[in-house]
CSV table of C-alpha atoms in Angstrom, one decimal:
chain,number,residue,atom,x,y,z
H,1,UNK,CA,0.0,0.0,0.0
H,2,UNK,CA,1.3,3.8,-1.0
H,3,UNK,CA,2.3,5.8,1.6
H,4,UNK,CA,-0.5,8.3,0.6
H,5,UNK,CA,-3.3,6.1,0.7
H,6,UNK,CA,-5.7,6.3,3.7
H,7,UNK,CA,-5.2,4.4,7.1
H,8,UNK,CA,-7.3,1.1,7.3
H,9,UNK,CA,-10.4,1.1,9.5
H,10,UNK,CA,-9.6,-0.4,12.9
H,11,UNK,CA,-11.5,-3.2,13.5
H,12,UNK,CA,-12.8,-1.7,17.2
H,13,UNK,CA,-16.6,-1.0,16.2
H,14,UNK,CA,-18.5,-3.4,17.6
H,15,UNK,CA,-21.4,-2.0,19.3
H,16,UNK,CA,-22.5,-2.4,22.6
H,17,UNK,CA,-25.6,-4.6,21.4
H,18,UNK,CA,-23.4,-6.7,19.9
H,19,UNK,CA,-21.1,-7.7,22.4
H,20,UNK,CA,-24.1,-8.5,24.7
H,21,UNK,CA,-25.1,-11.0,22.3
H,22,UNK,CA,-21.7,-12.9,22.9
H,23,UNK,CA,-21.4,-16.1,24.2
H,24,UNK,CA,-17.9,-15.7,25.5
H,25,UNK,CA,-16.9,-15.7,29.4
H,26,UNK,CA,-16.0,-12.3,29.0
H,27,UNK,CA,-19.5,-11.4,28.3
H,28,UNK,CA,-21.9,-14.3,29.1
H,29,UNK,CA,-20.6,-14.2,32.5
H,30,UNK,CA,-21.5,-10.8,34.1
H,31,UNK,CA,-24.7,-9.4,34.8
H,32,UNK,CA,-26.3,-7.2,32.4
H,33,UNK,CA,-25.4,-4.0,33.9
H,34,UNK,CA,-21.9,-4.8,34.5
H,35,UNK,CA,-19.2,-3.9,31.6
H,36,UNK,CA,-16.7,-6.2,31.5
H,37,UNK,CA,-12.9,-5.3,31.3
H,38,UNK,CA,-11.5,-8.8,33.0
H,39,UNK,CA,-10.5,-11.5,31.3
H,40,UNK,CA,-8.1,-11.2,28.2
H,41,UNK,CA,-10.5,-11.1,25.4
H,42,UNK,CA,-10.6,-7.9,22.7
H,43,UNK,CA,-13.7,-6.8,21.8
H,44,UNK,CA,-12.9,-6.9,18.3
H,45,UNK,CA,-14.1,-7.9,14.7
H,46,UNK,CA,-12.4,-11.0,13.9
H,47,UNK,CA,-10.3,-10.7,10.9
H,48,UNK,CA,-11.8,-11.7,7.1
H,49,UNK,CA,-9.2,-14.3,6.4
H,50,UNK,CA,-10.4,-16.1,9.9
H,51,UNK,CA,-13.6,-15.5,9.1
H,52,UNK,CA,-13.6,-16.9,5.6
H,53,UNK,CA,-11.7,-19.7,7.0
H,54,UNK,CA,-14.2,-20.7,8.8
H,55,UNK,CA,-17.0,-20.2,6.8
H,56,UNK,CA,-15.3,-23.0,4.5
H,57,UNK,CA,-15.3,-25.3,7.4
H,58,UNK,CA,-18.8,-24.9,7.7
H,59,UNK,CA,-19.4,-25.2,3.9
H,60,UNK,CA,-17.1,-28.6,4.1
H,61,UNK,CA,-19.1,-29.9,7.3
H,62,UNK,CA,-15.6,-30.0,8.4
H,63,UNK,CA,-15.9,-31.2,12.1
H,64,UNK,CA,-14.1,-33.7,12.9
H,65,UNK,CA,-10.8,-34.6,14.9
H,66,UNK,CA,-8.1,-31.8,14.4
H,67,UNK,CA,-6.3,-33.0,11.1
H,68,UNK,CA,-2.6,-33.5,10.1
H,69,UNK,CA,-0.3,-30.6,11.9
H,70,UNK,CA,1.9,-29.6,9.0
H,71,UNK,CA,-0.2,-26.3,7.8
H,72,UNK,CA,-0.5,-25.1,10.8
H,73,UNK,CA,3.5,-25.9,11.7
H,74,UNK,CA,4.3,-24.2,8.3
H,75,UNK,CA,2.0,-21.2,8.9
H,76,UNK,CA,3.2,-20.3,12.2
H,77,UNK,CA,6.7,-20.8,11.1
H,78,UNK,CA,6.1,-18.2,8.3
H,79,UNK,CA,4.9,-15.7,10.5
H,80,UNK,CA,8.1,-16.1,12.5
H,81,UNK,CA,10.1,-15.8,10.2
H,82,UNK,CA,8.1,-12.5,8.9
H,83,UNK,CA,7.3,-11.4,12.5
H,84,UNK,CA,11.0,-12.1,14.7
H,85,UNK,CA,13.4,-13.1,11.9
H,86,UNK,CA,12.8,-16.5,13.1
H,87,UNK,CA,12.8,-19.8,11.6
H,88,UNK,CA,11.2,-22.5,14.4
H,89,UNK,CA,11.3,-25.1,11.2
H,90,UNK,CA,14.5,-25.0,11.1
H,91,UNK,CA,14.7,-28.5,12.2
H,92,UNK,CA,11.8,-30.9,11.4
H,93,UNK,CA,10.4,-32.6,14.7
H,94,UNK,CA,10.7,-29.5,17.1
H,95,UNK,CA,7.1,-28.4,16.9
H,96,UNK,CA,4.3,-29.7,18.1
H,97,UNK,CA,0.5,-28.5,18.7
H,98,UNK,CA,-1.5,-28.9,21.8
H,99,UNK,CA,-5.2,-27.5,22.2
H,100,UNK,CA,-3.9,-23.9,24.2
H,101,UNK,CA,-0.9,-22.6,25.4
H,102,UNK,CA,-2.4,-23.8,29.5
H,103,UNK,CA,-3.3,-27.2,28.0
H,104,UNK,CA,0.8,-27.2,26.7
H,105,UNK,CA,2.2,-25.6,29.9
H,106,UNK,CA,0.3,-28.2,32.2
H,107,UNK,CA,1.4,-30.9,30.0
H,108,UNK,CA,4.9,-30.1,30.0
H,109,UNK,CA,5.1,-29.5,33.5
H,110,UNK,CA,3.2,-33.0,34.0
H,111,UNK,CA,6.1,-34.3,32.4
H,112,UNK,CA,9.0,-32.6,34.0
H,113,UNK,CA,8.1,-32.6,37.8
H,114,UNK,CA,6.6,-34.3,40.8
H,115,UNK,CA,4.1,-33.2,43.3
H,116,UNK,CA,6.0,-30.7,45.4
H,117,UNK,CA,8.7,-28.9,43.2
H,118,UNK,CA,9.2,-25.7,42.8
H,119,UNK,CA,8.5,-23.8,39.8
H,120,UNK,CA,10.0,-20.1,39.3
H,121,UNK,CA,7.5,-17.5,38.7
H,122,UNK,CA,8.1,-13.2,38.1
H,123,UNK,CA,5.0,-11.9,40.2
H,124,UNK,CA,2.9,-10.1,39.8
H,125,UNK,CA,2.1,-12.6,36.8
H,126,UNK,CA,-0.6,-14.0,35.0
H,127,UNK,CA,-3.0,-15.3,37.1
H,128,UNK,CA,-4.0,-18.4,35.7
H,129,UNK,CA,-0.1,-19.8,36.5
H,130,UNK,CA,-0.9,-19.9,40.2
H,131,UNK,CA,-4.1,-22.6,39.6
H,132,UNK,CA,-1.8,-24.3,36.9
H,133,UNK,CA,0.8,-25.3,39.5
H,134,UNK,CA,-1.5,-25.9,42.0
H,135,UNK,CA,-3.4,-28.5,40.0
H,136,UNK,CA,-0.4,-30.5,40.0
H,137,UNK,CA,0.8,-30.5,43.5
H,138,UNK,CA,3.6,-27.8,42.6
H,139,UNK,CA,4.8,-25.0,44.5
H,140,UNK,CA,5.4,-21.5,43.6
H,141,UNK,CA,8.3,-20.0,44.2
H,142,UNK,CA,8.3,-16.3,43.8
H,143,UNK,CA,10.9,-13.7,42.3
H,144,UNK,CA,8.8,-10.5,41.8
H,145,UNK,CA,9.4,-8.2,38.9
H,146,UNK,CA,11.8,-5.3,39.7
H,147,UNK,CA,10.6,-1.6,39.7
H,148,UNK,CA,7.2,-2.0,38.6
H,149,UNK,CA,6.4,1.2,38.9
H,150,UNK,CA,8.6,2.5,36.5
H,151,UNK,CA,7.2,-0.8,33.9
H,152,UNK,CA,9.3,-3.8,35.4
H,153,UNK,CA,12.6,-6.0,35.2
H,154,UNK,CA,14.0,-9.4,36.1
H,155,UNK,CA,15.8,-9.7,39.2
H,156,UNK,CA,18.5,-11.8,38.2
H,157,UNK,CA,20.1,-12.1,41.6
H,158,UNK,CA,16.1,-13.2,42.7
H,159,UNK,CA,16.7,-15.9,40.0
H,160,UNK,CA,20.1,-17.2,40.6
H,161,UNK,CA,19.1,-17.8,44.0
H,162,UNK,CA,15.4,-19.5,43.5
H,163,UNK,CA,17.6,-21.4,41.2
H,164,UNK,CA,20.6,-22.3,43.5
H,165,UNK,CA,17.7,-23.5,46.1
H,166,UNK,CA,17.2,-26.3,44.1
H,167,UNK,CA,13.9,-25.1,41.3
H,168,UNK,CA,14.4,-26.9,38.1
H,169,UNK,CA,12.0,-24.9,36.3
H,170,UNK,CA,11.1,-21.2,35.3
H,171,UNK,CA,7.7,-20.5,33.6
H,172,UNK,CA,8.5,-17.3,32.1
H,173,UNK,CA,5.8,-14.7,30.2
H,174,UNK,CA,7.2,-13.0,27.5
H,175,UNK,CA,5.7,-10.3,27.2
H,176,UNK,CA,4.9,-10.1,30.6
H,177,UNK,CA,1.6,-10.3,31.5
H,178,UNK,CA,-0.1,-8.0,33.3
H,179,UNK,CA,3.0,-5.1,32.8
H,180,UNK,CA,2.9,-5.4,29.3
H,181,UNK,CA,6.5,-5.3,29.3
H,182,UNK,CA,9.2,-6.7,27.0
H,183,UNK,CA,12.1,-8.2,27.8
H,184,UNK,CA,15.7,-7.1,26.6
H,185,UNK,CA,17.4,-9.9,25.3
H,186,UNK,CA,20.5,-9.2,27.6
H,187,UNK,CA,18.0,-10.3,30.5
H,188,UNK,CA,17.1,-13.1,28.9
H,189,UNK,CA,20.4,-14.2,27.8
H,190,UNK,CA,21.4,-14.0,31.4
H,191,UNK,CA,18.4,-16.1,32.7
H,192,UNK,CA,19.7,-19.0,29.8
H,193,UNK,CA,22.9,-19.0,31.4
H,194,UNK,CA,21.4,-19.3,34.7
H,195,UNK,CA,18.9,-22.0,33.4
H,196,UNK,CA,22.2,-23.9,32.1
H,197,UNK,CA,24.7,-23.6,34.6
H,198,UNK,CA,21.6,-25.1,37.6
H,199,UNK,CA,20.1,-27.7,34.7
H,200,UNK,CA,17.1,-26.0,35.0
H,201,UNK,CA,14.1,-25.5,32.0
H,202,UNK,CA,12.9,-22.8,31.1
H,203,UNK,CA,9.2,-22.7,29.5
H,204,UNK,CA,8.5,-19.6,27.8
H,205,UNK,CA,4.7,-18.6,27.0
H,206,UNK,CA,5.3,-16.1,24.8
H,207,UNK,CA,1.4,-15.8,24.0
H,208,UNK,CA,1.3,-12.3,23.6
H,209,UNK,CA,4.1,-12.1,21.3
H,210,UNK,CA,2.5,-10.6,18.6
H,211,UNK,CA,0.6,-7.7,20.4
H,212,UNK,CA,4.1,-5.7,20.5
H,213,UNK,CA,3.2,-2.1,19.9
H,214,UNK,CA,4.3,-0.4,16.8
H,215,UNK,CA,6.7,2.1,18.6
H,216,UNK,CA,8.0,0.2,21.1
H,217,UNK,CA,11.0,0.8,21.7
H,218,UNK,CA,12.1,-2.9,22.5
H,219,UNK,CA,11.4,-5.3,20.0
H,220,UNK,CA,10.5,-9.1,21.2
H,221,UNK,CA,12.7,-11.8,21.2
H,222,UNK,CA,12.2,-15.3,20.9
H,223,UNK,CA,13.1,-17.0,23.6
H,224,UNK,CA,14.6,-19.8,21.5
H,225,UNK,CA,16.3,-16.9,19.6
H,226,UNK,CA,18.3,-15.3,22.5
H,227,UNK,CA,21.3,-17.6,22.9
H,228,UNK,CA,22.8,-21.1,22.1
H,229,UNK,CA,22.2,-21.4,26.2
H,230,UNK,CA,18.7,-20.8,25.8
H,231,UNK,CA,17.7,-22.9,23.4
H,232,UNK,CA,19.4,-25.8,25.1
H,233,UNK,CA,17.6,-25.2,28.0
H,234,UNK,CA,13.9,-23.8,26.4
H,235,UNK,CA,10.4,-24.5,25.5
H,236,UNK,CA,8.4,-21.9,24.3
H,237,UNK,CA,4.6,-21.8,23.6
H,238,UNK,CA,2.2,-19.6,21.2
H,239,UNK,CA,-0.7,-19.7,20.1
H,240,UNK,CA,-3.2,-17.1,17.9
H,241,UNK,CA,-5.6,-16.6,20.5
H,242,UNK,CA,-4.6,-13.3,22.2
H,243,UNK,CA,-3.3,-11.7,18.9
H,244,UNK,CA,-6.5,-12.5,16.7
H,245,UNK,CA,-8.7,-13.6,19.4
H,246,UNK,CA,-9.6,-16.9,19.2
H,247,UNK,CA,-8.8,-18.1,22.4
H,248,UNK,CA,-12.3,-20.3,21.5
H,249,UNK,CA,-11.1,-22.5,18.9
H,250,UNK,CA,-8.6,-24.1,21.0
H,251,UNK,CA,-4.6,-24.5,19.5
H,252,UNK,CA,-1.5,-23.4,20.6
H,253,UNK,CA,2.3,-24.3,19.5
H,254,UNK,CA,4.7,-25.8,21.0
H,255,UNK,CA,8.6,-25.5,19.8
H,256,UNK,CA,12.0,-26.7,20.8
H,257,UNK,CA,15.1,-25.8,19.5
H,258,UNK,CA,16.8,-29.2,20.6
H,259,UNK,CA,16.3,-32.8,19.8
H,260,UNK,CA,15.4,-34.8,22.9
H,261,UNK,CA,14.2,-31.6,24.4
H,262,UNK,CA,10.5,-32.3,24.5
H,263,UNK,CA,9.6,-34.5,27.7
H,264,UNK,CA,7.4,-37.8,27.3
H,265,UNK,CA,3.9,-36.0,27.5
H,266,UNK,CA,1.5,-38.5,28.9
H,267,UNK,CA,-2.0,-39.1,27.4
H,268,UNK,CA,-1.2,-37.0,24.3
H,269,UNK,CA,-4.6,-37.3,23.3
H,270,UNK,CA,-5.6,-34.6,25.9
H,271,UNK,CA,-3.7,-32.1,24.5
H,272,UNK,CA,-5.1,-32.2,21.1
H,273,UNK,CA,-6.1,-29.0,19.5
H,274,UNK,CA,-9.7,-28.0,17.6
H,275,UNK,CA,-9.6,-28.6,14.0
H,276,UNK,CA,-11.8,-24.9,13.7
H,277,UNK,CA,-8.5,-24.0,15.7
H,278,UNK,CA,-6.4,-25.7,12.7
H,279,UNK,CA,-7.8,-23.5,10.2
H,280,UNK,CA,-8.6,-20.2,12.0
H,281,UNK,CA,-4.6,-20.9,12.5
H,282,UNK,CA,-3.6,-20.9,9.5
H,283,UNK,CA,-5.6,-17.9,8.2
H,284,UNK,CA,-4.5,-15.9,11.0
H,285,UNK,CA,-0.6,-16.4,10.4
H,286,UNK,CA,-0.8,-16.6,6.6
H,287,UNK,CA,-3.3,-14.0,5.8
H,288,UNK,CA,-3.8,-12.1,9.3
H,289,UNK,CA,-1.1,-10.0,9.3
H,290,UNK,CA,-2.3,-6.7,7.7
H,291,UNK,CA,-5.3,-6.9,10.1
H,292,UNK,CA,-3.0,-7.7,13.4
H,293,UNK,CA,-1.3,-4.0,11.9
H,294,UNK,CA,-4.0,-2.4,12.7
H,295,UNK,CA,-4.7,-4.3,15.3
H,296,UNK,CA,-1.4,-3.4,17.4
H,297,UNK,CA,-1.6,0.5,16.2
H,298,UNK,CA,-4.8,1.0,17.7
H,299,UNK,CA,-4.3,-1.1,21.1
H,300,UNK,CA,-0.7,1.6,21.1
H,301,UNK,CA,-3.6,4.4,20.5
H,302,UNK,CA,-6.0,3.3,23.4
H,303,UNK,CA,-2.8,2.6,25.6
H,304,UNK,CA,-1.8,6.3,25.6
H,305,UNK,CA,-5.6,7.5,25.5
H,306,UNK,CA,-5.7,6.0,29.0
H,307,UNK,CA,-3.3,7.7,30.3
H,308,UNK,CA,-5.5,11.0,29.9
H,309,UNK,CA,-8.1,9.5,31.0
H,310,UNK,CA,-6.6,8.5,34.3
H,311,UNK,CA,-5.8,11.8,35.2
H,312,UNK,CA,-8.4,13.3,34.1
H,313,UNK,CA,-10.9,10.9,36.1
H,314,UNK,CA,-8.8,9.0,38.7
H,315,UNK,CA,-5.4,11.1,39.3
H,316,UNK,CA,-4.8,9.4,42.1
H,317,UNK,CA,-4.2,5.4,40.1
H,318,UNK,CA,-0.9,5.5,39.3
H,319,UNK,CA,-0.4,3.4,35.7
H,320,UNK,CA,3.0,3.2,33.8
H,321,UNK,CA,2.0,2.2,29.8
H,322,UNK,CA,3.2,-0.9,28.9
H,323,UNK,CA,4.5,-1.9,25.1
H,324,UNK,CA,2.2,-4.8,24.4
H,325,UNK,CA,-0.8,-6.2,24.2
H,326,UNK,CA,-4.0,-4.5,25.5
H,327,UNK,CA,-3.9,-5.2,29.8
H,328,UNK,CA,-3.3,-2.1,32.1
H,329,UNK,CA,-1.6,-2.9,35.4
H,330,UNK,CA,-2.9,-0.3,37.7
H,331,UNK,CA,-1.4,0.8,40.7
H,332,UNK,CA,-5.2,2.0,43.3
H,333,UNK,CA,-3.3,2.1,46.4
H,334,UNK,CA,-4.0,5.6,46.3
H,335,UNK,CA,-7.6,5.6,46.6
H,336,UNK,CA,-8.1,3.2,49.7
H,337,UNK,CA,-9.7,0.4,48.5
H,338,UNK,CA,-7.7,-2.5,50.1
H,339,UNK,CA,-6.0,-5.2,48.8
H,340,UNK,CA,-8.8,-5.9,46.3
H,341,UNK,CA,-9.6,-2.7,44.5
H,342,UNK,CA,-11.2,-4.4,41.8
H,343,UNK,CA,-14.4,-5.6,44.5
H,344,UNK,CA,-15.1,-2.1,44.7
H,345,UNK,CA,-14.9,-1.1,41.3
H,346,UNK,CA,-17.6,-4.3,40.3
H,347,UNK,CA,-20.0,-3.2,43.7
H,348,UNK,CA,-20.1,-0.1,42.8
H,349,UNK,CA,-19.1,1.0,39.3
H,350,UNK,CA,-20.8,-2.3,37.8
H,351,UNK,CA,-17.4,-2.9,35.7
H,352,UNK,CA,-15.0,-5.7,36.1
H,353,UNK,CA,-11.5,-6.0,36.4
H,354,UNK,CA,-9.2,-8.5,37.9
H,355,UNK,CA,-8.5,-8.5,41.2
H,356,UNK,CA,-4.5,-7.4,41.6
H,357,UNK,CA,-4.1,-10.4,44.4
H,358,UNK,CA,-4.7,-12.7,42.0
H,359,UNK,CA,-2.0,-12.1,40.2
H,360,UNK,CA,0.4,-12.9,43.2
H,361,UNK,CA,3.3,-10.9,45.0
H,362,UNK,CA,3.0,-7.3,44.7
H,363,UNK,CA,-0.7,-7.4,43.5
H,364,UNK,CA,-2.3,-6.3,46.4
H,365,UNK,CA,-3.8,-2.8,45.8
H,366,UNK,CA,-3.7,-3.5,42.1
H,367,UNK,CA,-6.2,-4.1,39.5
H,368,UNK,CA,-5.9,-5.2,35.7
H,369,UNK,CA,-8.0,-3.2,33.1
H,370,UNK,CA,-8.3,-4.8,29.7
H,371,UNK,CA,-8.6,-1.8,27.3
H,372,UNK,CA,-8.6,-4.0,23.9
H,373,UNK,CA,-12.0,-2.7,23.3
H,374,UNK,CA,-13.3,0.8,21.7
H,375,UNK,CA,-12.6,4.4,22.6
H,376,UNK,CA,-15.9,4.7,24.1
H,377,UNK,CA,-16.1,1.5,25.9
H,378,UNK,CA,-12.8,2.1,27.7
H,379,UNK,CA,-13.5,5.8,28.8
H,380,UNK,CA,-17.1,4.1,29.8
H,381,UNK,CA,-15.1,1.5,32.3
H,382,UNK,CA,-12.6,4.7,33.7
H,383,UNK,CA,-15.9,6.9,34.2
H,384,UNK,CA,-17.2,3.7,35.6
H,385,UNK,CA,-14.3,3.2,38.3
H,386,UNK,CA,-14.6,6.5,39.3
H,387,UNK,CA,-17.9,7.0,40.0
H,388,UNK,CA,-17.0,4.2,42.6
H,389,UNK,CA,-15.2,6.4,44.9
């Protein structure tokens, strides 16, 4: 496209009617007079090439059990290579698909542990990690994120030592999730060596990879892309769901940079992925990619709107921007709501957020906005939260 021709139109115009008629937790889940801003779902138009996709699976009555892996493998690795500058092909037998990027983490873990390890975690982190490891008996050991009021880091020394203690595995989101923030490579390069030097795994969901804004100033990196260290010692995990939002249709990848790497995965059969998944998969990463540009330009758009809109409504919720995807980590300690801010917002604001607790160490006080929605449905939720106090 020229450089003079107009911008697309972002895909954030779905009426409030229509997202009432949706049948997703996000929606389905809430009362009627309570505007959701919770879970990790945009409220979006799904792109055409997903929706074409998907209307030829109708068309073919295509239903069955998910199909040969191979299209999807190719696709994703294609939009690697587009996306990162990264080929995850590059070696056949190092990908693999499981039905989401939970189902893959669980599975792994399964695999590598017994009831009662420790697994390394960077608080305050996504929240569903926490029911993860306690589904299979495992312990959370915490090393919070650094300066998270200034957007976040790794606290190496934190690491070495959870490491040194004996943990034998780090479940790492990149880009973190709920700060939005993305990782240096240098950090990451000096996790690896840590990883190596205490035989210790490191399994990277790197879910939101795609959601990078458009001006950030640090670009992603592939975890199996940082260092020879890191891909002996890595297992990373994406999927399409966050970036096209299809968290619904169930697939994820899995990849390895190292033969032998994968563990024996029990009951493989558990794992396996939606064939709607298959295709929507394939569309996204093949054809998807003009509409995941606007995507990530207006999700950098809404991210700075909310910063006026903070201090223009609630100037005393202290939020630093983050560089990916469309969650807002925000700091209420100011307003004296307790540990659970978010309780109060829902009572009385009727909008939803996640509860900052829930997210671990360093989330009391805190609460989690989504904001992948439109203009006036975000300033709707701010107005909202404020009319709380």
């Amino acid at each position: 496209m020229s450089s003079t021709a107009p911008p697309r139109t972002p895909p954030f115009d779905l009426t409030l009617e229509e997202m009432r008629q949706h049948r997703s937790a996000k929606w389905s889940r809430v009362p009627a007079d309570v505007l959701p801003a919770w879970t990790a779902e945009m409220d979006v138009r799904t792109a055409p090439a997903i929706g074409e996709a998907l209307r030829v699976a109708v068309e073919r009555c295509d239903f069955g059990y998910a199909g040969a892996p191979d299209p999807v493998l190719d696709a994703f690795a294609g939009f690697a290579r587009h996306a990162w500058d990264w080929d995850p092909a590059a070696t056949p037998g190092r990908m693999r698909l499981f039905s989401d990027v939970g189902h893959g983490v669980t599975a792994v873990l399964r695999a590598l542990t017994s009831p009662g390890d420790p697994v390394v975690l960077n608080p305050p982190v996504y929240l569903s990690f926490y029911p993860w490891l306690l589904g299979l008996g495992l312990e959370a050991l915490e090393v919070p994120m650094l300066d998270v009021a200034a957007g976040g880091r790794l606290d190496l020394e934190g690491m070495e030592r959870a490491l040194a203690s004996g943990a034998r595995v780090v479940l790492l989101c990149s880009p973190h999730n709920p700060l939005g923030y993305v990782y240096p490579r240098e950090d990451l390069a000096a996790l690896a060596e840590l990883a190596l030097a205490h035989d210790a795994v490191v399994i990277a969901d790197e879910i939101h990879a795609p959601l990078v804004h458009p001006g950030s100033p640090q670009h992603f990196v592939p975890w199996l892309t940082v260092s020879d260290a890191a891909r002996q010692v890595g297992i990373a995990l994406h999927s399409p769901s966050k970036a096209f939002n299809t968290a619904g249709l169930k697939l994820a990848v899995g990849i390895t940079a190292v033969e032998g790497r994968w563990p024996q995965i029990r009951d493989e059969s558990d794992w396996a992925p939606s064939i709607l998944g298959q295709y929507a998969a394939v569309a996204a990463y093949t054809d998807g990619r003009e509409w995941l540009d606007d995507v990530r330009g207006q999700l950098e758009r809404r991210t700075a709107e909310l910063v006026g809109l903070l201090a223009e409504h609630l100037p005393a919720v202290r939020y630093r921007p983050g560089t990916s995807s469309y969650l807002a980590w925000l700091d209420c300690r100011g307003l004296g709501l307790g540990e659970d801010p978010a309780a109060t917002f829902l009572e009385r604001g009727r909008v939803q957020l996640s509860p900052g607790p829930a997210f671990g160490a360093g989330g009391a006080g805190f609460a989690r906005l989504n904001i992948g929605t439109s203009p006036e449905l975000m300033t709707e939720a701010v107005r909202r939260m404020a009319s709380s106090l």
